[in-house]
Coordinates of N, CA and C in Angstrom, one line a residue:
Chain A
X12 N -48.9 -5.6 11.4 CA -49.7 -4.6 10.8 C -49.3 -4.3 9.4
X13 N -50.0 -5.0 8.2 CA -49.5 -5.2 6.9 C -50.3 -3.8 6.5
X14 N -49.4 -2.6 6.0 CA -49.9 -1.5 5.6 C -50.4 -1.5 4.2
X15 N -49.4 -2.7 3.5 CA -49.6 -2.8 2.2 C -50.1 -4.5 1.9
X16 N -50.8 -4.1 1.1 CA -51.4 -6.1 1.1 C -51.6 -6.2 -0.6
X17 N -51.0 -7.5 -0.3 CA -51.2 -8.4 -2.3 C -51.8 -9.3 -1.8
X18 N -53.6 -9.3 -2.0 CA -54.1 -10.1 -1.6 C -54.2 -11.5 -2.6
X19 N -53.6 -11.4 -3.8 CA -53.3 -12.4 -4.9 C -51.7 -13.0 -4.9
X20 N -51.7 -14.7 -3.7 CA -50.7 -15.1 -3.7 C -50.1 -15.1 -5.5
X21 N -50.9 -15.7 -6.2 CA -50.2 -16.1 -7.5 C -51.3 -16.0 -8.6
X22 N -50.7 -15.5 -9.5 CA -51.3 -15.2 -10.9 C -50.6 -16.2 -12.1
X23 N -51.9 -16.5 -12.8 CA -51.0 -17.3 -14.2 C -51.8 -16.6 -15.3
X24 N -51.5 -16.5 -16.3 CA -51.7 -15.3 -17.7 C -51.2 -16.2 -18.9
X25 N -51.8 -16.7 -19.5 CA -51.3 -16.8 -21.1 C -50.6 -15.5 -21.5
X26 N -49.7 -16.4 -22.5 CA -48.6 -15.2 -23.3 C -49.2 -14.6 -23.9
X27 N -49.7 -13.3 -24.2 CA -50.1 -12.2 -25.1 C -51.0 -11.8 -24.6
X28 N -51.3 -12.6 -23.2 CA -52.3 -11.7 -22.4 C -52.5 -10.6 -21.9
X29 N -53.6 -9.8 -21.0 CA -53.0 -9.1 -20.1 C -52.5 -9.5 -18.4
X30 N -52.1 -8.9 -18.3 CA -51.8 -9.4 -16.7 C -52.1 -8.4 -15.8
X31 N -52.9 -8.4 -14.8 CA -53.2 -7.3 -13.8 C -52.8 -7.8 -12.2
X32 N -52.4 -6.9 -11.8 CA -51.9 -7.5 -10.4 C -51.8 -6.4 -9.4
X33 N -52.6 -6.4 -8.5 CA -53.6 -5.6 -7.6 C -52.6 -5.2 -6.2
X34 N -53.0 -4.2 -5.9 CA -52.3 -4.0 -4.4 C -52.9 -3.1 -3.5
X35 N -53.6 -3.4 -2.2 CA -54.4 -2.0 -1.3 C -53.3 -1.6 -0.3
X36 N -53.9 -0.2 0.3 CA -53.0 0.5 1.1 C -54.1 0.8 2.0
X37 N -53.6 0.8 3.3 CA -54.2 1.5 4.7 C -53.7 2.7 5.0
X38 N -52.2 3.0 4.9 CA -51.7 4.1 5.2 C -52.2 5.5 4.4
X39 N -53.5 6.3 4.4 CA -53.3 7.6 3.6 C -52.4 8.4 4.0
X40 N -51.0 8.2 4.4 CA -49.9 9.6 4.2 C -48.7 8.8 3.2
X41 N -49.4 7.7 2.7 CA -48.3 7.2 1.6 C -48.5 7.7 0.3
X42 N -47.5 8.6 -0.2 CA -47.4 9.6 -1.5 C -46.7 8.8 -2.8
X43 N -46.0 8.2 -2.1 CA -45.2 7.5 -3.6 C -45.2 6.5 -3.7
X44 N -45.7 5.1 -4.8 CA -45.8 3.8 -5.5 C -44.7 3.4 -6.1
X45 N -44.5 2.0 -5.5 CA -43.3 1.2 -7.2 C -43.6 0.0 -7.1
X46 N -43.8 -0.8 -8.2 CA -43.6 -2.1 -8.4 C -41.8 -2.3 -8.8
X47 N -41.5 -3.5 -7.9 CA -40.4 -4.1 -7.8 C -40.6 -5.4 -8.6
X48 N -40.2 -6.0 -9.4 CA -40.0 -7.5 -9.8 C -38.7 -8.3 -9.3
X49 N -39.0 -9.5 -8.6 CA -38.3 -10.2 -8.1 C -38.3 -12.0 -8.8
X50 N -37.0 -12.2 -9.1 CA -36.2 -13.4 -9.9 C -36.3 -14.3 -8.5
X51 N -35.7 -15.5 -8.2 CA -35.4 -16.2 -7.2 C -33.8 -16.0 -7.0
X52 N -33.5 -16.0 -5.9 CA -32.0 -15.7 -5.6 C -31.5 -14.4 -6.2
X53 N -32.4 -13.3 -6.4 CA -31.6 -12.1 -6.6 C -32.9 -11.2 -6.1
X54 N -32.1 -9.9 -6.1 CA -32.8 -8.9 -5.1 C -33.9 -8.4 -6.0
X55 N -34.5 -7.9 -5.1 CA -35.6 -7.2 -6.0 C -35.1 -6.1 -7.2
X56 N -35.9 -5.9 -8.2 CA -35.3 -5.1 -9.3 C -36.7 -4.0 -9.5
X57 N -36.2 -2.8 -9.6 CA -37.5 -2.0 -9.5 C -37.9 -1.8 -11.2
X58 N -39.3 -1.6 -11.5 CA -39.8 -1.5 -12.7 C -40.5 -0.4 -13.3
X59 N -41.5 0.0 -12.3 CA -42.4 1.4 -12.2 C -42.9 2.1 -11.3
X60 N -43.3 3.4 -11.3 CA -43.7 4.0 -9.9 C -44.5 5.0 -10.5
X61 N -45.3 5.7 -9.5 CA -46.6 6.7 -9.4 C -46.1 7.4 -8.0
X62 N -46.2 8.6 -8.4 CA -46.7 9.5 -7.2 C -47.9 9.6 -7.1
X63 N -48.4 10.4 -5.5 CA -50.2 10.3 -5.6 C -50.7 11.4 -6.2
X64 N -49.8 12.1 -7.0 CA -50.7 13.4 -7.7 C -51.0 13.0 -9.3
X65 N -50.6 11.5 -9.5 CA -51.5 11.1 -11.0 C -52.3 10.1 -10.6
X66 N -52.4 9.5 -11.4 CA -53.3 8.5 -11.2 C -53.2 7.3 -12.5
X67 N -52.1 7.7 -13.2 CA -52.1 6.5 -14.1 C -50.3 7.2 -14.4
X68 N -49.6 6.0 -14.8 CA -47.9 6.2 -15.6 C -47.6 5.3 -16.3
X69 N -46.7 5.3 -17.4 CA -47.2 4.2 -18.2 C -45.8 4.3 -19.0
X70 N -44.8 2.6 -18.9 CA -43.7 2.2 -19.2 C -43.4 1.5 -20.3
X71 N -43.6 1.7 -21.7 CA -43.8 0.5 -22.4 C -45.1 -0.4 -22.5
X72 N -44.6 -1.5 -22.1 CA -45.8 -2.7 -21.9 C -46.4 -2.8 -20.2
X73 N -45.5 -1.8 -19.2 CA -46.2 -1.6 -18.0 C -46.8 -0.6 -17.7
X74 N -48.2 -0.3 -17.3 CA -48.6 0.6 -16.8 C -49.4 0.7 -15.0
X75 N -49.1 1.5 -14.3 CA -49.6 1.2 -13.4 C -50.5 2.4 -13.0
X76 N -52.1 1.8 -12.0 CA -53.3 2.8 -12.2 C -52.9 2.9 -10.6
X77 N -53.5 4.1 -10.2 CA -53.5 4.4 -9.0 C -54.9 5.1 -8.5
X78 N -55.8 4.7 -7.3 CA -57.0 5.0 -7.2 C -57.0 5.3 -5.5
X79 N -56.5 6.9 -5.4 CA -56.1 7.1 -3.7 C -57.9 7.5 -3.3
X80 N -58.6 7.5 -3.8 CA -60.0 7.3 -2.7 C -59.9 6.0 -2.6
X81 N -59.7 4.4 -3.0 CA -59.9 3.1 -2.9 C -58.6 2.7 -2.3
X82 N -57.4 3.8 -2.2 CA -56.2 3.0 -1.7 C -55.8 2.2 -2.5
X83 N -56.2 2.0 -3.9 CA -55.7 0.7 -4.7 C -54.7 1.2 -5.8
X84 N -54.0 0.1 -6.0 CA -53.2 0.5 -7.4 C -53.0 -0.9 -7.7
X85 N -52.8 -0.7 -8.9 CA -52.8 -2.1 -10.0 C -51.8 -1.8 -10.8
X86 N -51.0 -2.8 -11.3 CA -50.0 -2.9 -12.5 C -50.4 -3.7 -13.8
X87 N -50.4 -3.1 -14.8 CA -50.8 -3.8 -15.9 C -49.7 -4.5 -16.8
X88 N -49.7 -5.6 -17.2 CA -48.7 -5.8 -18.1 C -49.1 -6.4 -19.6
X89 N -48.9 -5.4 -20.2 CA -49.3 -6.0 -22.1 C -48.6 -5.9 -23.0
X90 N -48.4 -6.8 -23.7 CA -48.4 -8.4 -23.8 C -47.7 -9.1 -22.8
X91 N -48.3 -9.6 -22.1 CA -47.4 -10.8 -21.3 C -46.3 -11.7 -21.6
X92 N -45.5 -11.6 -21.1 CA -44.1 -12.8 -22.1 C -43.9 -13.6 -20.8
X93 N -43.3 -15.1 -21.4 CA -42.7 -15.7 -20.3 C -41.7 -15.1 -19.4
X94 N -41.0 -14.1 -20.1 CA -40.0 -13.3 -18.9 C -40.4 -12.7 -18.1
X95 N -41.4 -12.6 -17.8 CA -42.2 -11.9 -17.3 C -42.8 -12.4 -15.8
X96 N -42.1 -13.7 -16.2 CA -42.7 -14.6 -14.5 C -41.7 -14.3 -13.8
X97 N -42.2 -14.0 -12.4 CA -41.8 -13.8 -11.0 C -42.4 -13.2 -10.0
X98 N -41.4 -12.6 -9.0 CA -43.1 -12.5 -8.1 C -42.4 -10.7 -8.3
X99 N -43.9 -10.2 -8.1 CA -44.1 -8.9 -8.3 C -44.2 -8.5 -7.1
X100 N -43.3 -7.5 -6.2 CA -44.0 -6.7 -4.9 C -44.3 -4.9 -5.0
X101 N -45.4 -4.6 -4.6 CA -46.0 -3.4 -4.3 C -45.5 -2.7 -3.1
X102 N -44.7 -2.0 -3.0 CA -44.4 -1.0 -2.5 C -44.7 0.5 -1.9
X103 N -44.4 1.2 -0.9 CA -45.1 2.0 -0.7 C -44.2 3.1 0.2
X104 N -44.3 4.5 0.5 CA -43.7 5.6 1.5 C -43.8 6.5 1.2
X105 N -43.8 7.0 2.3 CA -45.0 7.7 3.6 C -44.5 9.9 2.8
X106 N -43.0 9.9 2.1 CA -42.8 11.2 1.4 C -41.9 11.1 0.7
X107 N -41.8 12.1 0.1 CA -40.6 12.2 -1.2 C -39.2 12.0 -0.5
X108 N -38.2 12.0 -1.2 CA -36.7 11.5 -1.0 C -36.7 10.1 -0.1
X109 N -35.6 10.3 0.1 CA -34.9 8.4 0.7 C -36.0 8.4 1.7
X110 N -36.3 7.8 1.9 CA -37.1 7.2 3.1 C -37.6 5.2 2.8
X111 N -37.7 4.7 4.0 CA -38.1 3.5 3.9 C -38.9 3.4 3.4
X112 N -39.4 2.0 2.4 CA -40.6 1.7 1.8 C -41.3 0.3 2.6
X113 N -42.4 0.4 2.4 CA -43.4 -0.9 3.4 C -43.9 -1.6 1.6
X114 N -43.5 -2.8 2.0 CA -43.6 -4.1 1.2 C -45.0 -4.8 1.4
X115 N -45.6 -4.9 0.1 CA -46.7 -6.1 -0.1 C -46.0 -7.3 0.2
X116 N -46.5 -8.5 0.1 CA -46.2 -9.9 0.2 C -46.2 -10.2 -1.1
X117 N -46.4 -9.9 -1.7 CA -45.8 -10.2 -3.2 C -46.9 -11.4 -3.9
X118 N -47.2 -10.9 -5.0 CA -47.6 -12.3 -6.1 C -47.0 -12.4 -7.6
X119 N -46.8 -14.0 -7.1 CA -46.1 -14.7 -8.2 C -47.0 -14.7 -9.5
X120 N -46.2 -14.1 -10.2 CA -47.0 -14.2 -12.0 C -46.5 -15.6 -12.7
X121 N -47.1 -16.5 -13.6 CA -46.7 -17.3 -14.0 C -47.1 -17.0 -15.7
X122 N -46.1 -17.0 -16.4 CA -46.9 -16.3 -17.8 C -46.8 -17.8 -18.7
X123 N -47.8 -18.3 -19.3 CA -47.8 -19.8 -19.7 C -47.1 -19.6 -21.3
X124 N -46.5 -20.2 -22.0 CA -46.2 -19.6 -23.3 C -47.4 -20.4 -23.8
Chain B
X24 N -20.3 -0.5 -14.1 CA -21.0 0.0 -13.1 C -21.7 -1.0 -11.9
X25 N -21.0 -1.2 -11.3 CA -21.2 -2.0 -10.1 C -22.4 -1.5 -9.4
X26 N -23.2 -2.9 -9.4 CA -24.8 -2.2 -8.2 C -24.2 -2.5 -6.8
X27 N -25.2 -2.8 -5.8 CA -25.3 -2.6 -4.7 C -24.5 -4.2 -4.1
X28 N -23.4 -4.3 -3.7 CA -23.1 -5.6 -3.5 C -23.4 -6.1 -2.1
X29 N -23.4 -7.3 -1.6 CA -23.6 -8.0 -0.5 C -22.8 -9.3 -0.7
X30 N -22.2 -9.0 0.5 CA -21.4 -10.9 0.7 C -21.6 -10.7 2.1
X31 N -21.4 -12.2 2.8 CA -21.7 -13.1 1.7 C -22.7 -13.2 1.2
X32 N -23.1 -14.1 0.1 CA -24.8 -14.3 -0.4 C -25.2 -15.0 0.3
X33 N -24.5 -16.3 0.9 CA -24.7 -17.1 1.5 C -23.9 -17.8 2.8
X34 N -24.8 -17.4 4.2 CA -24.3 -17.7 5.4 C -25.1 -18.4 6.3
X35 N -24.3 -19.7 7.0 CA -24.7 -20.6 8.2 C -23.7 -20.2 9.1
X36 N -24.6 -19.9 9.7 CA -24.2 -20.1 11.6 C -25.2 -20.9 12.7
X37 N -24.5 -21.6 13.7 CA -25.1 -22.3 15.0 C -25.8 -21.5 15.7
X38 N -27.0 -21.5 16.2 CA -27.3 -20.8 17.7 C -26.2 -20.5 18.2
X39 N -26.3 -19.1 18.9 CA -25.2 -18.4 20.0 C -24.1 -17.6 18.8
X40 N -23.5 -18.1 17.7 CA -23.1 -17.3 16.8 C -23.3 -15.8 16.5
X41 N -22.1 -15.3 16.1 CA -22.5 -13.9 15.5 C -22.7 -14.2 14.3
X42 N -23.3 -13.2 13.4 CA -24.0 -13.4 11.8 C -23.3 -11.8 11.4
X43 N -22.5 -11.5 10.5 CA -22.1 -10.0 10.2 C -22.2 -10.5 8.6
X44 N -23.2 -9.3 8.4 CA -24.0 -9.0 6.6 C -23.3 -7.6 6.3
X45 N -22.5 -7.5 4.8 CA -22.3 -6.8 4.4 C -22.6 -6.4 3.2
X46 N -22.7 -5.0 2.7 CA -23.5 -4.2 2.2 C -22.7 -3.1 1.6
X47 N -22.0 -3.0 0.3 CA -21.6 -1.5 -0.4 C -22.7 -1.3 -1.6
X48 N -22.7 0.4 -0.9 CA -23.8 0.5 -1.8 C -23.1 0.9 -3.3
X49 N -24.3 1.7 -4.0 CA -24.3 1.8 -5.4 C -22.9 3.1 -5.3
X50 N -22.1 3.2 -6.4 CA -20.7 4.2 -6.4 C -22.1 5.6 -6.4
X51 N -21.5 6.0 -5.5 CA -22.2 8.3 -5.2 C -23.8 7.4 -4.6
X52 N -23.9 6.7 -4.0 CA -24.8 6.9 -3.0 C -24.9 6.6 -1.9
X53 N -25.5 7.7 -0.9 CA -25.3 7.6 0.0 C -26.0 7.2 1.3
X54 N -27.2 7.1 0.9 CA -28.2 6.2 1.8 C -28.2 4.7 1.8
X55 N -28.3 4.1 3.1 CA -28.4 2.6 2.8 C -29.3 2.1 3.4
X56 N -30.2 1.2 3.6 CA -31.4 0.7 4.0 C -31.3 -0.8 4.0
X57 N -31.5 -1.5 5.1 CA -31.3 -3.0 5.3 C -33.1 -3.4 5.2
X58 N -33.4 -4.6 4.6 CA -34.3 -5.4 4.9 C -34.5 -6.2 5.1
X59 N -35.6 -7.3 5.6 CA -35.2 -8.7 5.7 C -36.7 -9.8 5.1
X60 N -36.7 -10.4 4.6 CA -37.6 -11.4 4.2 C -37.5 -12.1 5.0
X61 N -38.8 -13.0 5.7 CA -38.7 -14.4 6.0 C -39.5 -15.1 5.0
X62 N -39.1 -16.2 5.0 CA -40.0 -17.1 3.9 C -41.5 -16.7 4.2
X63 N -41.8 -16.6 2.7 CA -43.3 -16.6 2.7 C -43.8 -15.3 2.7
X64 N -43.3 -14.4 3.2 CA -43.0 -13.0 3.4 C -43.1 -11.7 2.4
X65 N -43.3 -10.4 2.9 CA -43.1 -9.4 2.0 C -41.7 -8.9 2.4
X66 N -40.8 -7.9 2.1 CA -39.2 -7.7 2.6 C -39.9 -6.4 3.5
X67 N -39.6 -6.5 4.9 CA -39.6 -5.9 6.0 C -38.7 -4.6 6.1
X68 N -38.6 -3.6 6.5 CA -38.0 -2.5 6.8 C -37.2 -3.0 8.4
X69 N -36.0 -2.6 8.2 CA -35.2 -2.7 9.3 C -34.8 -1.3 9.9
X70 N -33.6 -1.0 8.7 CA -33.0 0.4 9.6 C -32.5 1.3 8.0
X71 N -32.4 2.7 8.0 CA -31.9 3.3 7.4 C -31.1 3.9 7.5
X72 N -29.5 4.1 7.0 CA -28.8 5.1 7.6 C -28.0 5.9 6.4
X73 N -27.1 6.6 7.0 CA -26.2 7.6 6.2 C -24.8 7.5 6.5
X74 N -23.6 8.0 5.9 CA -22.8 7.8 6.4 C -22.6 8.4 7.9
X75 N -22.2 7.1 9.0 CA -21.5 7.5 10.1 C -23.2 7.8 10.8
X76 N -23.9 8.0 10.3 CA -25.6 7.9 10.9 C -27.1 7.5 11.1
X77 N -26.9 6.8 12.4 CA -28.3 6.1 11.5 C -29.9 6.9 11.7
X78 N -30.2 7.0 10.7 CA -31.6 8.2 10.8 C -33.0 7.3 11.1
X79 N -33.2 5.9 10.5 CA -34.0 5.9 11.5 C -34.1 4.1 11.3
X80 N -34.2 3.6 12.9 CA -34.0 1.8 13.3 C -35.4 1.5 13.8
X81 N -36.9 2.3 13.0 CA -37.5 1.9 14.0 C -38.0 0.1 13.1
X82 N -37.3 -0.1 12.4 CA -37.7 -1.7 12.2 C -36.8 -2.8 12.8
X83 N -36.1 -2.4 13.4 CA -34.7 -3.3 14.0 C -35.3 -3.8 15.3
X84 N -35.4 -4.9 15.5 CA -35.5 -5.8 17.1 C -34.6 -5.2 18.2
X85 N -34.8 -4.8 19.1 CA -34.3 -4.0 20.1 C -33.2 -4.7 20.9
X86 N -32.9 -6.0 20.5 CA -31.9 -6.5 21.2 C -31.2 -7.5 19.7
X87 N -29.7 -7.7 20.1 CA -29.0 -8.4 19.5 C -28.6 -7.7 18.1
X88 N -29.5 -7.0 17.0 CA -28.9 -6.1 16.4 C -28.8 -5.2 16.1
X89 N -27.6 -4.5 15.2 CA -27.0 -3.3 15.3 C -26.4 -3.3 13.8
X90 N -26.7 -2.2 13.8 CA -25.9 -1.9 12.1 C -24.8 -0.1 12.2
X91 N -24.5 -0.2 11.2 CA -23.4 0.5 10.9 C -23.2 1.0 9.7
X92 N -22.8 2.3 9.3 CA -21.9 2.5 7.8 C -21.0 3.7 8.3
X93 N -19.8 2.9 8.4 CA -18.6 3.7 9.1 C -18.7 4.8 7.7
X94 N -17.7 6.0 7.8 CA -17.5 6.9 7.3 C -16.1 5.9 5.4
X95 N -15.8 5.1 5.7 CA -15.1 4.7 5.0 C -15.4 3.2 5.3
X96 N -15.7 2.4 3.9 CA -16.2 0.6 3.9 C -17.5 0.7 4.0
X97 N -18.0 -1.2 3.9 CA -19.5 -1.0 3.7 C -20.3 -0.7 4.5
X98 N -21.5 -0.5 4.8 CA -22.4 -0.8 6.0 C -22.5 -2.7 6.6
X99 N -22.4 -2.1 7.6 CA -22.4 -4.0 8.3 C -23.4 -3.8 9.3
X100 N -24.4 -5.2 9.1 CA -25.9 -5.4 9.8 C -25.1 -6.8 10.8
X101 N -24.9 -6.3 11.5 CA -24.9 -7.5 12.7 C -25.5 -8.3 13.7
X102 N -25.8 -9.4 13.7 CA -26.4 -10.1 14.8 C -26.0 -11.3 15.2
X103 N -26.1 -10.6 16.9 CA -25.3 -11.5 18.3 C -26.2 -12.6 18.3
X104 N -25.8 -13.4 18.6 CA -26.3 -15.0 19.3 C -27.5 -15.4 18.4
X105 N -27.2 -15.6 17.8 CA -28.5 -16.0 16.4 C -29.1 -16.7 16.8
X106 N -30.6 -17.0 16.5 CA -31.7 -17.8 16.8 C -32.1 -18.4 15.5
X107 N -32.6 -19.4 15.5 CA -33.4 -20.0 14.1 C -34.1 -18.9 14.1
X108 N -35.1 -18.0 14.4 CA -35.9 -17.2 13.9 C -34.9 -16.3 13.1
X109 N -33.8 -16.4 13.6 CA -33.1 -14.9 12.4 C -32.8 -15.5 11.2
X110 N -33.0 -16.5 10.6 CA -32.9 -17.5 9.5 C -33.5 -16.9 8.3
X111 N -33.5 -15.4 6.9 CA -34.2 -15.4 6.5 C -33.6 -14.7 5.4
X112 N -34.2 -14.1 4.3 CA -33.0 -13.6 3.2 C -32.8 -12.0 3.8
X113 N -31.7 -11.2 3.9 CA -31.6 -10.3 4.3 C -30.9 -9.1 2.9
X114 N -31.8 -8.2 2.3 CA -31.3 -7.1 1.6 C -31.2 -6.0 2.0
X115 N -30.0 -5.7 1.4 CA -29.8 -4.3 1.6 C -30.1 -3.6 0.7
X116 N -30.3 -2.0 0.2 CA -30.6 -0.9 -0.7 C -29.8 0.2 -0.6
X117 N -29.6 0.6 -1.5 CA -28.9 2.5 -1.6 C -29.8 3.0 -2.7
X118 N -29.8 4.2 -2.0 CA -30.4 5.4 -3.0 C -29.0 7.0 -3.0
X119 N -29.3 7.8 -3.9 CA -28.7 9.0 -3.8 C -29.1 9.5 -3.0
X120 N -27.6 10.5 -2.8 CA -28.0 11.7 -2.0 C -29.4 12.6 -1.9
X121 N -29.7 12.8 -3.2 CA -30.5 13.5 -3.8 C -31.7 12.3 -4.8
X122 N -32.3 11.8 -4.0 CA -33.5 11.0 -4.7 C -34.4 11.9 -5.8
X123 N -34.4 13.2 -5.5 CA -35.1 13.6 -6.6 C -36.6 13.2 -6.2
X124 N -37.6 13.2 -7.4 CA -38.5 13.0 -7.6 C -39.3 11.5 -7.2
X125 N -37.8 10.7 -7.1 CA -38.8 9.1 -6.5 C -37.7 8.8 -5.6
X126 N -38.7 7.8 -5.0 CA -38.1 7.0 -3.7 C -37.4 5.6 -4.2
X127 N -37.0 5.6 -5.4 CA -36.6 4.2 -5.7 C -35.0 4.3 -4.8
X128 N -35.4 2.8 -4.9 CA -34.1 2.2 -3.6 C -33.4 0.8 -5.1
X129 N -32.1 0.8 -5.0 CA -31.4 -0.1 -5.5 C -31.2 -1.1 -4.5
X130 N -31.4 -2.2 -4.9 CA -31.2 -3.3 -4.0 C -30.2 -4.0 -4.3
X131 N -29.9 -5.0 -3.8 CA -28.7 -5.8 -3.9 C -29.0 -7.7 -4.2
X132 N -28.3 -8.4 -4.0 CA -28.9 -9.7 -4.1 C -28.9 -10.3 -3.1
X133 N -29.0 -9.7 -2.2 CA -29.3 -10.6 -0.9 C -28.2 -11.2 0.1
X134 N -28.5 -11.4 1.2 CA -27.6 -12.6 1.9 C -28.8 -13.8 2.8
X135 N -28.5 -14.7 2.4 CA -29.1 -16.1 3.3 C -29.0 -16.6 4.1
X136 N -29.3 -15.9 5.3 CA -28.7 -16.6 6.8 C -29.6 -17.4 6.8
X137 N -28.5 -19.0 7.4 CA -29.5 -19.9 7.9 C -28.5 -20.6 9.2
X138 N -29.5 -20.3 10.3 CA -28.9 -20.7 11.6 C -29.7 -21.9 12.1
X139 N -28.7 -23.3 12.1 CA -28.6 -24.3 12.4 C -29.0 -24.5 13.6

């Protein structure tokens, strides 16, 4: 029962592009969002997050949209760099403080220089 | 500032083997949270605990493993008699006492069980 789904195994983006990379949710009692970026052989590293009382947050060159009637949220990344490749997971739970989070399957970004 | 460590990174054991994954979390935090990848995979929720408590295992396979974070050392995720299916990258996370405003979890780099 995948609560959270990246239905985009892998993305590729030219450098200076944008990059969008999509994620739906089943669960509506899930309040709080984060994109994780993940290297190979090292743990996930977190990058951005939304609670469900905005609907847009915005990091530099990451921004992530959040649309709780669609269950969707999207990460934006602008300008694309080649450091920028790895695989991206969407994340998700259920209230505020420590609590477990439910994992997308993650899609790999490949940014072309 | 030392993050979340795990050793080993990398572990083989035979069928029937124990497999013991260890986990210190980030210095002043107190929550720890185990997960597990299998290839191809998103990272799965296992168990979360506190010190000396675990608050909630409802991701843990009901037989063979068991985890721990004694009141002093790291949290240790253990599993009896390993199967090739337990073969997969296994992370752990800590967050604060006090998360505050987000649920971000620090993760660590992993360990690689691969059972022979």
């Amino acid at each position: 029962d995948q609560q959270v789904k990246q239905n985009s195994p892998s993305l590729s983006v030219q450098e200076g592009r944008i990059s969008i990379l999509n994620c739906d949710y089943t669960n509506s009692m899930f309040d709080y969002f984060l994109w994780y970026k993940k290297y190979p052989a090292e743990g996930p590293t977190f990058l951005i997050s939304i609670s469900s009382i905005k609907d847009k947050n915005e990091d530099g060159r990451f921004t992530v949209f959040l649309n709780k009637s669609a269950k969707h949220l999207s990460l934006h990344i602008v300008p694309s760099q080649p450091g920028d490749s790895a695989v991206y997971f969407c994340a998700a739970s259920a209230q505020t403080g420590a609590n477990n989070l439910f994992f997308g399957t993650g899609t790999r970004l490949t940014v072309i220089p | 500032n030392a993050g979340v460590m795990q050793n080993p990174r990398h572990l083989v054991r035979r069928r029937g083997q124990e497999a013991r994954l260890r986990c210190s979390p980030m210095k002043g935090h107190s929550h720890v949270y185990w997960y597990r990848q299998l290839p191809e995979e998103g990272l799965k929720f296992m168990v979360y605990l506190q010190k000396e408590n675990i608050i909630d295992e409802s991701g843990m396979p009901k037989e063979r493993f068991s985890a721990e974070f004694p009141k002093e050392g790291p949290s240790i995720l253990r599993i009896q008699q390993v199967v090739r299916g337990d073969s997969a990258a296994y992370f752990c996370a800590s967050s604060p006492l006090l998360a505050g405003v987000t649920n971000e979890q620090f993760f660590g780099p992993g360990t690689r069980l691969t059972v022979l």
